[in-house]
Amino acid sequence: MTSVITVSHLNKTYATGHSALKDVCLDIRRGEIFALLGPNGAGKTTLISIICGLVNATSGTVEVAGHDIVADYRAARATIGLVPQELTTDSFESVWATVSFSRGLFGRAANPAHIEQVLRSLSLWDKKDAKIMTLSGGMKRRVLIAKALSHEPQVLFLDEPSAGVDVELRRDMWRLVRELRDKGVTIILTTHYLEEAEEMADRVGVIAKGELILVEDKATLMRKLGKKQLTVELTAPLGAVPDRLSPYGLTVSADRACLTFSYATHGAGGQEDGLSIAGLLADLSAEGIAFKDLHTEQSSLEDIFVSLVRRAP
Ligand code: ATP
C-alpha cells in the first residue's frame, strides 16, 4: 500500500523550551484509518497541527500526497480536511454559506451537489439555512465535519472526535468515516479511548512524551495491551490457592478475601491459552470456593502508556 503521509525525523520545541515532538517518523498508508493514541500532553495535537501547516516544525519534514508541507504548502493543505477539537464560536452565517465558503478557501470551484451530499450525510440538510449561532453543540460539531469535507480532501484528521459528542453523532460519524475510507480517503483520528481505536482503526500509533513509541496493526496492539481484571470477593478468606487454579496466575489480596484475574480484552475474556472468566468461575465452584461479588476493571489507556513509557528505552 502506498504512503499518503510521510513524516521524517520531526522535532518540535516550543518557545517555552518544551520539547513536544522528538524525532517522530511515521508513514500513513493511503486509505487506512489510523488512530493516534496518547495521554494528555503527549504531542498528538502538535503532530497534527504540523502536518496541517498550522504549527511550524523545529526540524524534520512532512509530505502529504507527495507535497512538502513547507515548500508546497497550498497544494499539501488542499489535500487535507481537519476537524479540530474546539467548537466554532457564534456565527451569523448559514450552514450552507459556511460550508460552501470553506470549499472556496481551498481554491476549489463551487460544487453545490457535493455540498448537498455532505450536508445530507451529516443530517444537516434540514439546517442548511439556519445560522450557525442558532445550532446546538452537536449540530455545530457536524458543521465542523462538513467544513472539513467541503473540498473533497484525500486525508481527513479528526482530533478527539468523541470528546463531548452524543451517542447519535458518534454513530453517524463512524458510519461516515467508514464510507469515506471505502472511497479511498485516509482517516487519522486522535483519541484517548482504547475502545474507539479498537472499533475503528486499522492501525494504531502510540505517542507518549513526544515520542512515537509504537505503530502496530490494531489486532496486534489489542492482543498486547488490552488487559482487563476480574476481582472476585470471597465469602471467606482463602487458605492455599488450589492447584486447579494455579494456571490463572491469580493475585490474592493481603486479607486473602479477594482474588484478581488479569486477562486480555481481545476475544471477550477468552485468552489464547484457553483461560476464561467462565472457566475460572467453574473451577472456583469445583473447589467449593464461594464468592459474594465480582467486578471487572479495564486498564485505562493512561495505565497502559505509563507502563509502555517505563519500558521504553
Ligand atoms: P491532549 O490530549 O491534552 O490534547 P496532546 O497529545 O494533543 O494533548 P499537545 O497539545 O500536542 O498534546 O501538547 C504537547 C505538549 O506541548 C504539552 O506539554 C503542551 O503543554 C505543550 N504545548 C502545546 N502547545 C504549546 C505552545 N503553543 N507553547 C508551549 N507549549 C505547548
JSON list of C-alpha atoms in Angstrom, two decimals, residues 205-291:
[
{"chain": "A", "resi": 205, "resn": "GLY", "atom": "CA", "xyz": [0.27, 4.65, 16.80]},
{"chain": "A", "resi": 206, "resn": "VAL", "atom": "CA", "xyz": [1.07, 5.36, 20.44]},
{"chain": "A", "resi": 207, "resn": "ILE", "atom": "CA", "xyz": [2.70, 8.63, 21.35]},
{"chain": "A", "resi": 208, "resn": "ALA", "atom": "CA", "xyz": [3.96, 9.50, 24.81]},
{"chain": "A", "resi": 209, "resn": "LYS", "atom": "CA", "xyz": [6.03, 12.47, 25.92]},
{"chain": "A", "resi": 210, "resn": "GLY", "atom": "CA", "xyz": [6.60, 13.48, 22.31]},
{"chain": "A", "resi": 211, "resn": "GLU", "atom": "CA", "xyz": [7.92, 10.10, 21.20]},
{"chain": "A", "resi": 212, "resn": "LEU", "atom": "CA", "xyz": [6.14, 7.74, 18.87]},
{"chain": "A", "resi": 213, "resn": "ILE", "atom": "CA", "xyz": [6.75, 4.62, 20.88]},
{"chain": "A", "resi": 214, "resn": "LEU", "atom": "CA", "xyz": [4.98, 2.12, 18.68]},
{"chain": "A", "resi": 215, "resn": "VAL", "atom": "CA", "xyz": [2.99, 1.71, 15.47]},
{"chain": "A", "resi": 216, "resn": "GLU", "atom": "CA", "xyz": [1.11, -1.56, 15.07]},
{"chain": "A", "resi": 217, "resn": "ASP", "atom": "CA", "xyz": [-1.79, -3.19, 13.34]},
{"chain": "A", "resi": 218, "resn": "LYS", "atom": "CA", "xyz": [-4.76, -2.85, 15.65]},
{"chain": "A", "resi": 219, "resn": "ALA", "atom": "CA", "xyz": [-5.23, -6.56, 16.21]},
{"chain": "A", "resi": 220, "resn": "THR", "atom": "CA", "xyz": [-1.64, -6.98, 17.35]},
{"chain": "A", "resi": 221, "resn": "LEU", "atom": "CA", "xyz": [-1.82, -4.00, 19.68]},
{"chain": "A", "resi": 222, "resn": "MET", "atom": "CA", "xyz": [-5.05, -5.12, 21.31]},
{"chain": "A", "resi": 223, "resn": "ARG", "atom": "CA", "xyz": [-3.55, -8.52, 21.97]},
{"chain": "A", "resi": 224, "resn": "LYS", "atom": "CA", "xyz": [-0.52, -6.91, 23.55]},
{"chain": "A", "resi": 225, "resn": "LEU", "atom": "CA", "xyz": [-2.12, -4.11, 25.53]},
{"chain": "A", "resi": 226, "resn": "GLY", "atom": "CA", "xyz": [-5.80, -4.71, 26.13]},
{"chain": "A", "resi": 227, "resn": "LYS", "atom": "CA", "xyz": [-5.97, -6.11, 29.63]},
{"chain": "A", "resi": 228, "resn": "LYS", "atom": "CA", "xyz": [-8.88, -6.46, 31.97]},
{"chain": "A", "resi": 229, "resn": "GLN", "atom": "CA", "xyz": [-9.04, -7.54, 35.57]},
{"chain": "A", "resi": 230, "resn": "LEU", "atom": "CA", "xyz": [-11.74, -9.55, 37.27]},
{"chain": "A", "resi": 231, "resn": "THR", "atom": "CA", "xyz": [-11.85, -9.28, 41.05]},
{"chain": "A", "resi": 232, "resn": "VAL", "atom": "CA", "xyz": [-13.68, -11.98, 42.97]},
{"chain": "A", "resi": 233, "resn": "GLU", "atom": "CA", "xyz": [-14.71, -11.17, 46.56]},
{"chain": "A", "resi": 234, "resn": "LEU", "atom": "CA", "xyz": [-14.82, -14.40, 48.54]},
{"chain": "A", "resi": 235, "resn": "THR", "atom": "CA", "xyz": [-17.28, -15.16, 51.33]},
{"chain": "A", "resi": 236, "resn": "ALA", "atom": "CA", "xyz": [-14.37, -16.38, 53.49]},
{"chain": "A", "resi": 237, "resn": "PRO", "atom": "CA", "xyz": [-10.60, -15.90, 53.33]},
{"chain": "A", "resi": 238, "resn": "LEU", "atom": "CA", "xyz": [-8.80, -18.45, 51.21]},
{"chain": "A", "resi": 239, "resn": "GLY", "atom": "CA", "xyz": [-6.03, -20.68, 52.56]},
{"chain": "A", "resi": 240, "resn": "ALA", "atom": "CA", "xyz": [-3.57, -22.01, 49.99]},
{"chain": "A", "resi": 241, "resn": "VAL", "atom": "CA", "xyz": [-4.52, -21.49, 46.32]},
{"chain": "A", "resi": 242, "resn": "PRO", "atom": "CA", "xyz": [-5.63, -24.92, 45.00]},
{"chain": "A", "resi": 243, "resn": "ASP", "atom": "CA", "xyz": [-3.54, -26.42, 42.16]},
{"chain": "A", "resi": 244, "resn": "ARG", "atom": "CA", "xyz": [-6.53, -26.34, 39.82]},
{"chain": "A", "resi": 245, "resn": "LEU", "atom": "CA", "xyz": [-6.45, -22.51, 39.98]},
{"chain": "A", "resi": 246, "resn": "SER", "atom": "CA", "xyz": [-2.72, -22.04, 39.52]},
{"chain": "A", "resi": 247, "resn": "PRO", "atom": "CA", "xyz": [-2.86, -21.64, 35.66]},
{"chain": "A", "resi": 248, "resn": "TYR", "atom": "CA", "xyz": [-4.90, -18.44, 36.14]},
{"chain": "A", "resi": 249, "resn": "GLY", "atom": "CA", "xyz": [-1.98, -16.65, 37.82]},
{"chain": "A", "resi": 250, "resn": "LEU", "atom": "CA", "xyz": [-4.35, -15.18, 40.41]},
{"chain": "A", "resi": 251, "resn": "THR", "atom": "CA", "xyz": [-3.30, -12.41, 42.75]},
{"chain": "A", "resi": 252, "resn": "VAL", "atom": "CA", "xyz": [-4.51, -12.90, 46.32]},
{"chain": "A", "resi": 253, "resn": "SER", "atom": "CA", "xyz": [-5.21, -9.80, 48.46]},
{"chain": "A", "resi": 254, "resn": "ALA", "atom": "CA", "xyz": [-3.39, -9.32, 51.79]},
{"chain": "A", "resi": 255, "resn": "ASP", "atom": "CA", "xyz": [-6.50, -10.37, 53.76]},
{"chain": "A", "resi": 256, "resn": "ARG", "atom": "CA", "xyz": [-6.90, -13.36, 51.37]},
{"chain": "A", "resi": 257, "resn": "ALA", "atom": "CA", "xyz": [-10.53, -12.39, 50.76]},
{"chain": "A", "resi": 258, "resn": "CYS", "atom": "CA", "xyz": [-10.15, -11.20, 47.14]},
{"chain": "A", "resi": 259, "resn": "LEU", "atom": "CA", "xyz": [-8.76, -12.91, 44.06]},
{"chain": "A", "resi": 260, "resn": "THR", "atom": "CA", "xyz": [-7.76, -10.95, 40.97]},
{"chain": "A", "resi": 261, "resn": "PHE", "atom": "CA", "xyz": [-7.55, -12.46, 37.50]},
{"chain": "A", "resi": 262, "resn": "SER", "atom": "CA", "xyz": [-5.94, -10.49, 34.64]},
{"chain": "A", "resi": 263, "resn": "TYR", "atom": "CA", "xyz": [-6.94, -11.37, 31.11]},
{"chain": "A", "resi": 264, "resn": "ALA", "atom": "CA", "xyz": [-6.67, -9.96, 27.60]},
{"chain": "A", "resi": 265, "resn": "THR", "atom": "CA", "xyz": [-9.71, -7.98, 26.37]},
{"chain": "A", "resi": 266, "resn": "HIS", "atom": "CA", "xyz": [-9.17, -9.41, 22.92]},
{"chain": "A", "resi": 267, "resn": "GLY", "atom": "CA", "xyz": [-11.55, -12.32, 22.40]},
{"chain": "A", "resi": 268, "resn": "ALA", "atom": "CA", "xyz": [-14.13, -11.23, 25.01]},
{"chain": "A", "resi": 269, "resn": "GLY", "atom": "CA", "xyz": [-12.44, -12.61, 28.08]},
{"chain": "A", "resi": 270, "resn": "GLY", "atom": "CA", "xyz": [-11.18, -15.81, 26.49]},
{"chain": "A", "resi": 271, "resn": "GLN", "atom": "CA", "xyz": [-7.42, -15.98, 26.22]},
{"chain": "A", "resi": 272, "resn": "GLU", "atom": "CA", "xyz": [-5.46, -17.79, 23.55]},
{"chain": "A", "resi": 273, "resn": "ASP", "atom": "CA", "xyz": [-4.22, -20.14, 26.28]},
{"chain": "A", "resi": 274, "resn": "GLY", "atom": "CA", "xyz": [-7.85, -21.14, 26.96]},
{"chain": "A", "resi": 275, "resn": "LEU", "atom": "CA", "xyz": [-8.21, -19.31, 30.28]},
{"chain": "A", "resi": 276, "resn": "SER", "atom": "CA", "xyz": [-11.51, -17.50, 30.59]},
{"chain": "A", "resi": 277, "resn": "ILE", "atom": "CA", "xyz": [-13.75, -15.97, 33.22]},
{"chain": "A", "resi": 278, "resn": "ALA", "atom": "CA", "xyz": [-16.26, -18.78, 32.71]},
{"chain": "A", "resi": 279, "resn": "GLY", "atom": "CA", "xyz": [-13.52, -21.36, 33.28]},
{"chain": "A", "resi": 280, "resn": "LEU", "atom": "CA", "xyz": [-12.31, -19.61, 36.42]},
{"chain": "A", "resi": 281, "resn": "LEU", "atom": "CA", "xyz": [-15.80, -19.43, 37.92]},
{"chain": "A", "resi": 282, "resn": "ALA", "atom": "CA", "xyz": [-16.39, -23.10, 37.13]},
{"chain": "A", "resi": 283, "resn": "ASP", "atom": "CA", "xyz": [-13.06, -24.03, 38.75]},
{"chain": "A", "resi": 284, "resn": "LEU", "atom": "CA", "xyz": [-13.82, -21.94, 41.85]},
{"chain": "A", "resi": 285, "resn": "SER", "atom": "CA", "xyz": [-17.12, -23.74, 42.19]},
{"chain": "A", "resi": 286, "resn": "ALA", "atom": "CA", "xyz": [-15.46, -27.15, 41.67]},
{"chain": "A", "resi": 287, "resn": "GLU", "atom": "CA", "xyz": [-13.08, -26.27, 44.55]},
{"chain": "A", "resi": 288, "resn": "GLY", "atom": "CA", "xyz": [-16.05, -25.27, 46.73]},
{"chain": "A", "resi": 289, "resn": "ILE", "atom": "CA", "xyz": [-14.84, -21.64, 46.93]},
{"chain": "A", "resi": 290, "resn": "ALA", "atom": "CA", "xyz": [-17.87, -19.38, 47.36]},
{"chain": "A", "resi": 291, "resn": "PHE", "atom": "CA", "xyz": [-17.88, -15.70, 46.43]}
]
